[in-house]
Amino acid sequence: MAEVTRRGVLAGAAVIGGAAATAAAQGFAAPAALAAAPTDGPPPPGAVTVGPDDPRYRSLTHRGFNARFVGKPDYVRVVSTTAQVVDAVQRAVREGKRIAVRSGGHCFENFVDDPSVRVVIDVSPMTSVSYDARRRAFAVEPGALLGEVYRRLFLGWGVTIPAGATPEVGIGGHVLGGGYGALSRRYGLSVDHLHAVEVVVVDKSGKASAVVATREPTDPNHDLWWAHTGGGGGNFGIVTRYWFRDPAARGSDPAQLLPRAPEALTTFYATWSWKDLDQRSFDELVRNHGTWHERNSAPNSRYAGLFSVLMLNSRKTGTVTLVGNLDSTGTGAQRLIDDYVAAVGRGVGARPYRGQEEQPWLQVAGSVQETAPVFFKGKAAYLRKRFADRQITTVHDHLSSKTGGDVEGALWLVSYGGKVNTVPADATAVAQRDSILKAVYMTSWQPPQGNPDTCLSWVRDFYRAMYADSGGVPVPGAVSDGSFINYPDTDLADPALNTSGTGWQTLYYKDNYPRLQRVKARWDPRDEFRHALSIRPPK
């Protein structure tokens, strides 16, 4: 049971950790000579072009985590170096072919697998993790999976970055959307530690080149760095390297330049059976959970080291489960967990089935197990406060309805806030800096048994009902604060499903969108990098 729960906590391979390892892409500039980072080992292999007749083509075009979408590009270019990416982009531009990029492949939507995409540039072989002494920062290539990044940083220097909770997600697109995870309440977002980025961009003349942009305010390309701190993938170019360093760090000792990884984590769960929950007890459970986060999400909270997900599963699943983990370095972890579970369950009546296990950091964070693609649809929202009582009743009604008894669906409430909310809304491209939870609505099915139309209608109706007071979407206000670009949802751009009068651009980026447009105009003037929810050039 403990192993099942651990995988569940870090699960939702595409959900909790920022599953939109999307078309990992964006771009910025500085002298190309600055792009080089130290590398060890044998020289990388040459780029490989894989066409439809190649036996590797099927594997490469079926790498996307969302099985709903499978592309048919003219070819996939598998690359291992920045120079190879430059060459691949230049060739595609010269041929007039639309480009998409894949690193880990965990995009919710068809940004990579769109029928109009003719060339997929696969950066998965680019997995280097090293320390760059000249920049005093850790260099990470975009194809590295989060679990491997954690493993190498920990074994080499005892440090980590506060990124996704799912080891199988690729870092390429995860960081671009403002990736978060189990340590974010204590240390902030991954982008809050982004020092620099190397990107392949295309200028107005159609020339591709590799450039670098940094956090330094004096860098003439600073805005390009800024756009990578939450602007989302597939917008400006192709990232070929990140550099990470805590902005408050001083000195040159690598072990002091990023947060120290915990010695151990205590993973826990508390499960309630649907048959023991009536509407009153269910509502109380959800209300308690939201109220707890309102009171315990300050950056100085003693619960800053806690990460959890309240998995409100449809009745068909049979259970509602609170899963999480807590940095158990030192003493007091057990009391904190007990108090948290008790607070969520207070007044519910039904007693949960509980379990927990303490494990070394690397065993939790660094265990990569590839997962098969899944047919699913996801939607999301930020919460500044707990759901209103009307919304909680809506959650119960949809999860326990007749349709809810037939579909695999859920609403997950993911802990947030803490150190994340100490950063000004315009300091990075992540504009949502005072939320306490993320809400993730999802449904999945397995053909031929599952009915995709029923599942899609269920999750869309659920979402619209939750935000019925604001046109069917989480318009920024007292309770909601828009949505998360790493969980992209093209429904937000559909006027039939979004009747709020607030565009998807505002839902994702709020007041930061015009600045992102200016970055787009300068660094991708030909709009070579685009998808259904990409930054639009200013008119």
Coordinates of C-alpha atoms in Angstrom, one line a residue:
M1 CA 0.0 0.0 0.0
A2 CA 2.8 2.4 0.8
E3 CA 4.4 2.0 -2.6
V4 CA 1.1 2.5 -4.3
T5 CA 0.5 5.6 -2.3
R6 CA 4.0 7.0 -2.9
R7 CA 3.4 6.7 -6.6
G8 CA 0.0 8.3 -6.1
V9 CA 1.5 11.2 -4.2
L10 CA 4.0 11.9 -6.9
A11 CA 1.6 10.6 -9.4
G12 CA -0.6 12.2 -11.9
A13 CA 2.6 12.1 -13.8
A14 CA 1.3 14.8 -15.8
V15 CA -0.5 16.6 -13.2
I16 CA 1.1 17.5 -9.9
G17 CA 4.5 18.4 -11.0
G18 CA 3.7 20.6 -13.8
A19 CA 3.0 18.2 -16.4
A20 CA 3.1 20.4 -19.3
A21 CA 6.5 19.5 -20.4
T22 CA 5.1 20.9 -23.5
A23 CA 6.8 21.9 -26.7
A24 CA 9.7 23.0 -24.6
A25 CA 10.6 26.2 -26.2
Q26 CA 11.5 29.8 -26.0
G27 CA 14.4 32.0 -26.7
F28 CA 16.8 34.8 -25.8
A29 CA 20.1 36.2 -26.7
A30 CA 23.6 37.1 -25.7
P31 CA 26.9 36.3 -27.5
A32 CA 26.7 32.7 -28.7
A33 CA 30.2 32.2 -27.2
L34 CA 28.7 32.4 -23.8
A35 CA 26.5 29.4 -24.5
A36 CA 29.2 26.8 -23.9
A37 CA 29.1 24.9 -20.6
P38 CA 31.6 22.3 -19.5
T39 CA 30.8 18.8 -20.6
D40 CA 32.4 15.4 -19.8
G41 CA 32.5 12.1 -21.5
P42 CA 32.5 11.0 -25.2
P43 CA 31.4 13.4 -27.9
P44 CA 27.7 13.4 -28.5
P45 CA 26.2 11.5 -31.5
G46 CA 25.3 13.3 -34.6
A47 CA 21.7 14.5 -35.2
V48 CA 19.3 11.8 -36.6
T49 CA 16.5 12.4 -39.0
V50 CA 13.7 9.9 -38.7
G51 CA 11.0 9.8 -41.4
P52 CA 7.7 7.8 -41.6
D53 CA 9.5 4.8 -43.1
D54 CA 12.0 4.5 -40.3
P55 CA 11.1 1.9 -37.6
R56 CA 11.9 4.5 -35.0
Y57 CA 9.2 6.9 -36.3
R58 CA 6.3 5.3 -34.4
S59 CA 8.1 5.4 -31.1
L60 CA 9.1 9.0 -31.5
T61 CA 5.7 10.2 -32.6
H62 CA 3.9 8.3 -29.8
R63 CA 6.0 9.7 -26.9
G64 CA 3.4 12.3 -25.9
F65 CA 1.8 11.5 -22.5
N66 CA -1.7 12.4 -23.7
A67 CA -2.7 9.5 -26.0
R68 CA -5.5 11.6 -27.5
F69 CA -2.9 13.3 -29.8
V70 CA -0.5 11.6 -32.1
G71 CA 1.2 13.7 -34.8
K72 CA 2.3 12.8 -38.3
P73 CA 5.3 15.1 -39.0
D74 CA 7.3 14.9 -42.1
Y75 CA 10.2 13.9 -39.9
V76 CA 11.5 13.9 -36.4
R77 CA 15.0 15.4 -35.8
V78 CA 16.7 13.9 -32.8
V79 CA 19.4 16.2 -31.5
S80 CA 22.1 16.1 -28.9
T81 CA 23.8 19.5 -28.9
T82 CA 22.9 23.2 -29.2
A83 CA 24.6 23.3 -32.6
Q84 CA 22.4 20.4 -33.8
V85 CA 19.3 22.3 -32.7
V86 CA 20.5 25.4 -34.6
D87 CA 21.0 23.3 -37.7
A88 CA 17.6 21.6 -37.3
V89 CA 15.7 24.8 -36.9
Q90 CA 17.5 26.4 -39.8
R91 CA 16.7 23.5 -42.1
A92 CA 13.0 23.6 -41.0
V93 CA 12.8 27.4 -41.6
R94 CA 14.5 27.1 -45.0
E95 CA 11.9 24.4 -45.9
G96 CA 9.0 26.5 -44.7
K97 CA 7.9 23.8 -42.3
R98 CA 6.2 24.4 -38.9
I99 CA 8.3 23.4 -35.9
A100 CA 7.5 21.9 -32.6
V101 CA 9.8 20.7 -29.8
R102 CA 9.5 17.7 -27.5
S103 CA 11.5 17.0 -24.3
G104 CA 9.7 14.8 -21.8
G105 CA 6.4 14.8 -23.7
H106 CA 3.9 15.6 -20.9
C107 CA 1.9 18.3 -22.6
F108 CA -1.9 18.2 -21.9
E109 CA -2.8 19.5 -25.4
N110 CA -1.7 18.9 -28.9
F111 CA 0.9 21.6 -29.1
V112 CA 3.5 19.2 -30.5
D113 CA 1.1 16.8 -32.2
D114 CA -0.9 19.3 -34.1
P115 CA -1.6 18.2 -37.7
S116 CA 0.0 21.4 -39.0
V117 CA 3.4 20.6 -37.3
R118 CA 5.7 19.2 -40.0
V119 CA 8.9 18.9 -38.0
V120 CA 9.4 17.7 -34.4
I121 CA 12.7 18.5 -32.8
D122 CA 13.3 15.9 -30.1
V123 CA 15.7 17.1 -27.5
S124 CA 15.4 14.1 -25.2
P125 CA 19.1 13.0 -25.7
M126 CA 20.2 16.4 -24.2
T127 CA 20.4 15.3 -20.5
S128 CA 23.5 16.8 -19.1
V129 CA 23.5 18.2 -15.5
S130 CA 26.8 19.9 -14.5
Y131 CA 28.2 22.8 -12.5
D132 CA 29.4 25.8 -14.5
A133 CA 32.1 27.4 -12.4
R134 CA 32.3 30.5 -14.6
R135 CA 28.6 31.3 -14.1
R136 CA 28.5 29.9 -10.5
A137 CA 25.4 28.0 -11.6
F138 CA 24.2 24.5 -12.4
A139 CA 23.7 23.9 -16.1
V140 CA 20.8 21.5 -17.0
E141 CA 19.9 20.5 -20.6
P142 CA 16.2 20.3 -21.5
G143 CA 15.9 16.6 -22.1
A144 CA 16.8 15.7 -18.6
L145 CA 13.9 14.1 -16.6
L146 CA 13.2 15.7 -13.2
G147 CA 14.1 12.6 -11.3
E148 CA 17.5 12.4 -13.0
V149 CA 18.1 16.2 -12.3
Y150 CA 17.3 15.6 -8.6
R151 CA 19.6 12.6 -8.5
R152 CA 22.6 14.3 -10.1
L153 CA 22.3 17.5 -8.1
F154 CA 21.9 15.5 -4.9
L155 CA 24.7 13.0 -5.4
G156 CA 27.1 15.7 -6.7
W157 CA 26.4 18.5 -4.3
G158 CA 23.6 17.7 -1.9
V159 CA 21.4 20.4 -3.5
T160 CA 18.1 20.5 -5.4
I161 CA 15.7 22.8 -7.2
P162 CA 12.0 23.2 -6.2
A163 CA 10.5 21.7 -9.3
G164 CA 7.9 19.0 -10.1
A165 CA 6.9 16.1 -7.9
T166 CA 6.8 13.6 -10.8
P167 CA 10.2 12.3 -11.7
E168 CA 9.2 11.3 -15.2
V169 CA 8.5 14.8 -16.4
G170 CA 11.1 16.5 -18.6
I171 CA 12.6 19.7 -17.3
G172 CA 12.4 21.4 -20.8
G173 CA 8.8 22.5 -20.8
H174 CA 8.3 22.2 -17.0
V175 CA 10.4 25.1 -16.1
L176 CA 9.1 27.4 -18.9
G177 CA 5.6 27.4 -17.4
G178 CA 6.8 28.1 -13.9
G179 CA 7.0 24.5 -12.7
Y180 CA 6.3 23.8 -9.0
G181 CA 6.4 20.8 -6.8
A182 CA 6.9 19.3 -3.3
L183 CA 9.4 21.9 -2.1
S184 CA 7.8 25.0 -3.6
R185 CA 6.0 26.1 -0.4
R186 CA 9.4 26.2 1.3
Y187 CA 11.7 27.4 -1.6
G188 CA 9.5 28.9 -4.3
L189 CA 9.1 28.0 -7.9
S190 CA 11.8 26.5 -10.2
V191 CA 11.9 29.8 -12.1
D192 CA 12.6 31.7 -8.9
H193 CA 16.0 30.0 -9.1
L194 CA 16.6 30.4 -12.9
H195 CA 19.8 32.3 -13.5
A196 CA 20.2 32.1 -17.2
V197 CA 18.9 30.3 -20.3
E198 CA 20.3 29.4 -23.7
V199 CA 17.9 29.4 -26.6
V200 CA 17.9 28.9 -30.3
V201 CA 15.9 31.8 -31.9
V202 CA 15.1 32.9 -35.5
D203 CA 15.5 36.5 -36.5
K204 CA 13.6 38.5 -39.0
S205 CA 15.8 37.4 -41.9
G206 CA 15.1 33.7 -41.0
K207 CA 18.6 33.0 -39.5
A208 CA 18.7 30.6 -36.6
S209 CA 21.2 31.2 -33.8
A210 CA 21.9 30.2 -30.2
V211 CA 21.8 33.0 -27.7
V212 CA 21.9 33.5 -23.9
A213 CA 19.9 35.7 -21.5
T214 CA 20.4 36.1 -17.8
R215 CA 18.7 37.3 -14.6
E216 CA 21.1 40.2 -14.4
P217 CA 19.2 43.5 -14.8
T218 CA 22.0 45.0 -16.8
D219 CA 21.8 42.2 -19.4
P220 CA 20.4 43.7 -22.6
N221 CA 18.4 40.5 -23.0
H222 CA 17.0 40.5 -19.5
D223 CA 13.4 40.6 -20.8
L224 CA 14.1 37.4 -22.7
W225 CA 15.2 35.7 -19.5
W226 CA 12.0 37.0 -17.8
A227 CA 9.8 35.5 -20.5
H228 CA 11.2 32.1 -19.6
T229 CA 10.1 32.4 -16.0
G230 CA 6.5 31.3 -16.6
G231 CA 5.8 32.4 -20.2
G232 CA 5.2 28.8 -21.3
G233 CA 6.7 26.6 -23.9
G234 CA 6.6 26.9 -27.7
N235 CA 6.6 30.7 -27.9
F236 CA 10.1 32.2 -28.6
G237 CA 12.5 29.5 -29.6
I238 CA 14.0 26.3 -28.3
V239 CA 15.7 26.1 -24.9
T240 CA 18.9 24.1 -25.1
R241 CA 20.2 24.8 -21.6
Y242 CA 19.1 26.3 -18.2
W243 CA 21.4 27.6 -15.5
F244 CA 20.1 27.5 -11.9
R245 CA 21.3 29.4 -8.9
D246 CA 19.5 30.8 -5.8
P247 CA 19.4 34.6 -6.4
A248 CA 20.3 35.2 -2.8
A249 CA 23.3 32.8 -2.9
R250 CA 26.8 34.2 -2.4
G251 CA 30.3 32.8 -2.9
S252 CA 31.5 30.0 -5.2
D253 CA 30.9 26.8 -3.2
P254 CA 28.4 24.8 -5.4
A255 CA 26.9 23.2 -2.3
Q256 CA 25.7 26.7 -1.2
L257 CA 24.2 27.9 -4.4
L258 CA 20.9 26.1 -4.4
P259 CA 18.6 24.9 -1.6
R260 CA 19.8 21.9 0.3
A261 CA 17.8 18.7 -0.4
P262 CA 16.0 17.2 2.5
E263 CA 17.6 14.2 4.2
A264 CA 14.2 12.3 4.1
L265 CA 10.5 12.8 3.4
T266 CA 7.6 11.3 5.2
T267 CA 5.0 10.2 2.7
F268 CA 1.5 9.9 4.1
Y269 CA -2.1 9.2 3.1
A270 CA -5.6 9.3 4.6
T271 CA -8.4 7.7 2.6
W272 CA -12.2 8.1 3.1
S273 CA -14.6 5.7 1.4
W274 CA -17.3 7.4 -0.7
K275 CA -19.9 5.1 0.9
D276 CA -19.1 6.7 4.3
L277 CA -19.6 10.3 3.0
D278 CA -22.9 12.0 2.6
Q279 CA -23.2 15.5 1.2
R280 CA -22.7 17.2 4.6
S281 CA -19.6 15.2 5.5
F282 CA -18.1 15.6 2.0
D283 CA -18.7 19.4 2.1
E284 CA -17.1 19.6 5.6
L285 CA -14.0 17.7 4.4
V286 CA -13.5 20.1 1.4
R287 CA -14.3 23.2 3.5
N288 CA -11.8 22.1 6.2
H289 CA -9.1 21.5 3.7
G290 CA -9.5 24.9 2.1
T291 CA -9.7 26.7 5.4
W292 CA -6.5 25.0 6.6
H293 CA -4.7 26.2 3.6
E294 CA -6.0 29.8 4.1
R295 CA -4.4 29.6 7.6
N296 CA -1.2 27.7 6.9
S297 CA 0.2 29.0 3.6
A298 CA 2.3 32.0 4.8
P299 CA 6.0 31.8 3.9
N300 CA 6.9 31.5 7.6
S301 CA 4.4 28.8 8.3
R302 CA 5.6 25.7 10.3
Y303 CA 3.9 23.8 7.5
A304 CA 6.1 25.3 4.7
G305 CA 7.7 21.9 4.2
L306 CA 4.3 20.1 3.6
F307 CA 3.1 19.3 0.1
S308 CA -0.2 17.5 -0.4
V309 CA -3.0 16.8 -2.8
L310 CA -6.6 16.2 -1.8
M311 CA -7.8 13.8 -4.5
L312 CA -11.5 14.3 -4.8
N313 CA -12.2 11.3 -7.1
S314 CA -15.5 10.5 -8.8
R315 CA -17.8 8.0 -7.0
K316 CA -16.8 5.4 -9.5
T317 CA -13.3 5.4 -8.0
G318 CA -14.7 4.7 -4.6
T319 CA -12.5 6.9 -2.4
V320 CA -11.4 10.4 -1.5
T321 CA -7.8 10.5 -0.6
L322 CA -5.4 13.1 1.0
V323 CA -1.9 12.3 0.0
G324 CA 1.3 14.2 0.7
N325 CA 4.8 14.4 2.0
L326 CA 6.7 16.4 4.6
D327 CA 10.3 17.1 5.0
S328 CA 11.1 14.9 8.0
T329 CA 14.6 16.2 8.6
G330 CA 14.8 16.9 12.4
T331 CA 11.9 16.3 14.7
G332 CA 8.2 17.1 14.8
A333 CA 7.1 15.7 11.4
Q334 CA 4.8 13.2 12.9
R335 CA 2.9 15.7 15.0
L336 CA 2.5 18.1 12.0
I337 CA 1.1 15.3 9.9
D338 CA -1.3 14.1 12.6
D339 CA -2.5 17.7 13.2
Y340 CA -3.0 18.3 9.5
V341 CA -5.0 15.1 8.9
A342 CA -7.1 15.8 12.0
A343 CA -7.9 19.3 10.9
V344 CA -9.0 18.2 7.5
G345 CA -11.2 15.4 8.9
R346 CA -12.7 17.4 11.8
G347 CA -16.5 17.1 12.0
V348 CA -16.6 14.8 9.0
G349 CA -17.8 11.8 11.0
A350 CA -16.2 9.1 8.9
R351 CA -12.7 8.0 9.9
P352 CA -10.1 7.7 7.2
Y353 CA -7.8 4.7 6.6
R354 CA -4.3 6.1 7.2
G355 CA -0.7 5.1 6.4
Q356 CA 2.7 6.6 6.1
E357 CA 6.4 5.8 5.4
E358 CA 9.6 7.7 5.9
Q359 CA 12.0 7.4 2.9
P360 CA 15.3 8.9 1.9
W361 CA 15.0 12.0 -0.4
L362 CA 16.5 10.3 -3.4
Q363 CA 14.2 7.3 -3.1
V364 CA 11.2 9.5 -3.3
A365 CA 12.4 12.2 -5.8
G366 CA 14.8 10.4 -8.0
S367 CA 13.0 7.2 -8.9
V368 CA 12.1 7.4 -12.6
Q369 CA 9.5 5.0 -13.9
E370 CA 8.3 5.6 -17.4
T371 CA 4.5 5.6 -17.7
A372 CA 2.4 4.7 -20.7
P373 CA 0.4 7.4 -22.5
V374 CA -3.1 8.0 -21.2
F375 CA -6.3 9.3 -22.9
F376 CA -7.2 12.3 -20.7
K377 CA -8.4 15.9 -20.5
G378 CA -7.2 18.3 -17.9
K379 CA -8.3 21.8 -16.8
A380 CA -7.0 24.0 -14.0
A381 CA -7.4 27.0 -11.8
Y382 CA -5.6 28.9 -9.0
L383 CA -7.4 29.5 -5.7
R384 CA -6.7 32.6 -3.5
K385 CA -9.2 31.3 -0.9
R386 CA -11.1 28.1 -0.4
F387 CA -14.0 27.4 -2.6
A388 CA -17.3 29.2 -1.8
D389 CA -19.9 26.9 -0.3
R390 CA -21.9 26.9 -3.6
Q391 CA -18.8 25.6 -5.3
I392 CA -18.2 22.9 -2.8
T393 CA -21.8 21.7 -3.2
T394 CA -21.1 21.7 -7.0
V395 CA -18.1 19.5 -6.5
H396 CA -20.1 16.9 -4.6
D397 CA -22.9 17.0 -7.1
H398 CA -20.7 16.3 -10.1
L399 CA -18.5 13.7 -8.5
S400 CA -21.4 11.8 -7.0
S401 CA -23.8 12.2 -9.9
K402 CA -24.9 9.3 -12.1
T403 CA -22.3 10.3 -14.7
G404 CA -19.7 10.7 -11.9
G405 CA -20.4 7.1 -11.1
D406 CA -19.6 6.1 -14.7
V407 CA -16.5 8.1 -15.5
E408 CA -12.9 8.1 -14.3
G409 CA -12.7 11.7 -13.1
A410 CA -11.5 13.8 -10.3
L411 CA -10.7 17.3 -8.9
W412 CA -7.3 17.5 -7.2
L413 CA -6.6 20.3 -4.8
V414 CA -2.8 20.8 -4.7
S415 CA -1.1 22.7 -1.9
Y416 CA 0.6 26.0 -3.0
G417 CA 1.6 29.3 -1.5
G418 CA 4.4 29.8 1.0
K419 CA 7.6 31.1 -0.4
V420 CA 6.0 31.2 -3.9
N421 CA 3.9 34.2 -2.7
T422 CA 6.9 36.3 -1.6
V423 CA 7.8 37.2 -5.2
P424 CA 6.1 40.2 -6.9
A425 CA 3.7 39.4 -9.7
D426 CA 5.8 41.2 -12.3
A427 CA 9.2 39.9 -11.2
T428 CA 8.7 36.7 -13.3
A429 CA 6.2 35.9 -16.0
V430 CA 4.2 33.9 -13.3
A431 CA 1.6 36.5 -12.3
Q432 CA -0.3 34.4 -9.8
R433 CA 1.6 35.1 -6.6
D434 CA -1.0 35.1 -3.8
S435 CA -2.7 31.7 -4.3
I436 CA -2.9 28.9 -1.7
L437 CA -4.1 26.0 -3.9
K438 CA -4.2 24.8 -7.5
A439 CA -7.3 23.0 -8.7
V440 CA -6.8 20.4 -11.4
Y441 CA -9.9 18.9 -13.0
M442 CA -9.4 15.8 -15.0
T443 CA -11.0 12.8 -16.7
S444 CA -9.4 9.8 -18.4
W445 CA -10.6 6.8 -20.4
Q446 CA -9.3 3.7 -22.1
P447 CA -10.6 2.8 -25.5
P448 CA -12.6 0.9 -26.6
Q449 CA -14.4 0.7 -23.2
G450 CA -14.3 4.4 -22.3
N451 CA -16.5 6.9 -24.0
P452 CA -14.5 10.0 -24.7
D453 CA -17.5 12.2 -25.5
T454 CA -19.1 11.3 -22.1
C455 CA -15.9 12.0 -20.3
L456 CA -15.2 15.3 -22.1
S457 CA -18.7 16.5 -21.5
W458 CA -18.5 15.6 -17.9
V459 CA -15.3 17.5 -17.1
R460 CA -16.4 20.5 -19.2
D461 CA -19.8 20.7 -17.5
F462 CA -18.1 20.3 -14.1
Y463 CA -15.7 23.2 -14.8
R464 CA -18.4 25.5 -16.2
A465 CA -20.6 24.8 -13.2
M466 CA -17.8 25.6 -10.8
Y467 CA -17.3 29.0 -12.4
A468 CA -20.9 29.7 -13.4
D469 CA -20.7 33.1 -11.7
S470 CA -17.8 34.3 -14.0
G471 CA -18.7 33.0 -17.4
G472 CA -17.6 29.4 -16.9
V473 CA -13.9 30.1 -16.3
P474 CA -11.8 31.1 -13.2
V475 CA -11.6 34.9 -13.8
P476 CA -9.2 36.6 -11.4
G477 CA -11.2 37.7 -8.3
A478 CA -11.6 37.2 -4.6
V479 CA -11.5 33.4 -4.8
S480 CA -10.0 32.5 -8.3
D481 CA -6.9 33.8 -10.0
G482 CA -6.9 32.4 -13.5
S483 CA -5.2 29.2 -14.7
F484 CA -1.8 27.6 -15.1
I485 CA -0.1 27.6 -18.5
N486 CA 1.7 24.3 -17.7
Y487 CA -1.8 22.7 -17.6
P488 CA -2.9 24.2 -20.9
D489 CA -6.6 24.0 -21.8
T490 CA -7.7 25.1 -25.3
D491 CA -11.3 25.3 -24.0
L492 CA -10.4 28.7 -22.5
A493 CA -10.0 30.1 -26.0
D494 CA -13.4 28.8 -27.1
P495 CA -16.1 31.5 -26.9
A496 CA -18.7 28.8 -26.5
L497 CA -17.0 27.5 -23.3
N498 CA -15.6 30.8 -22.0
T499 CA -18.4 33.4 -21.9
S500 CA -16.7 35.6 -19.4
G501 CA -15.4 38.3 -21.7
T502 CA -11.9 37.6 -20.2
G503 CA -9.6 36.1 -22.7
W504 CA -7.4 33.1 -22.2
Q505 CA -4.4 35.5 -22.3
T506 CA -5.5 37.2 -19.1
L507 CA -6.5 33.9 -17.4
Y508 CA -3.0 32.6 -17.8
Y509 CA -0.8 35.7 -17.7
K510 CA -2.9 38.6 -16.3
D511 CA -1.1 41.9 -16.6
N512 CA 2.1 40.3 -17.8
Y513 CA 0.7 39.4 -21.2
P514 CA 1.6 42.7 -23.0
R515 CA 5.2 42.4 -21.9
L516 CA 5.3 38.8 -23.2
Q517 CA 4.0 40.1 -26.6
R518 CA 6.8 42.6 -26.8
V519 CA 9.3 39.8 -26.2
K520 CA 7.6 37.8 -28.9
A521 CA 7.8 40.7 -31.4
R522 CA 11.5 41.0 -30.8
W523 CA 12.7 37.5 -30.6
D524 CA 10.3 35.5 -32.8
P525 CA 9.3 38.2 -35.4
R526 CA 8.3 35.6 -37.9
D527 CA 6.1 33.6 -35.4
E528 CA 8.0 30.4 -36.2
F529 CA 7.2 29.0 -32.8
R530 CA 3.5 28.8 -32.2
H531 CA 0.6 26.7 -31.1
A532 CA -3.1 27.1 -30.0
L533 CA -2.3 29.0 -26.9
S534 CA 1.0 30.6 -27.8
I535 CA 1.9 34.3 -27.2
R536 CA 0.4 36.3 -30.1
P537 CA 2.6 39.0 -31.7
P538 CA 1.2 42.5 -30.9
K539 CA -1.0 44.0 -33.6

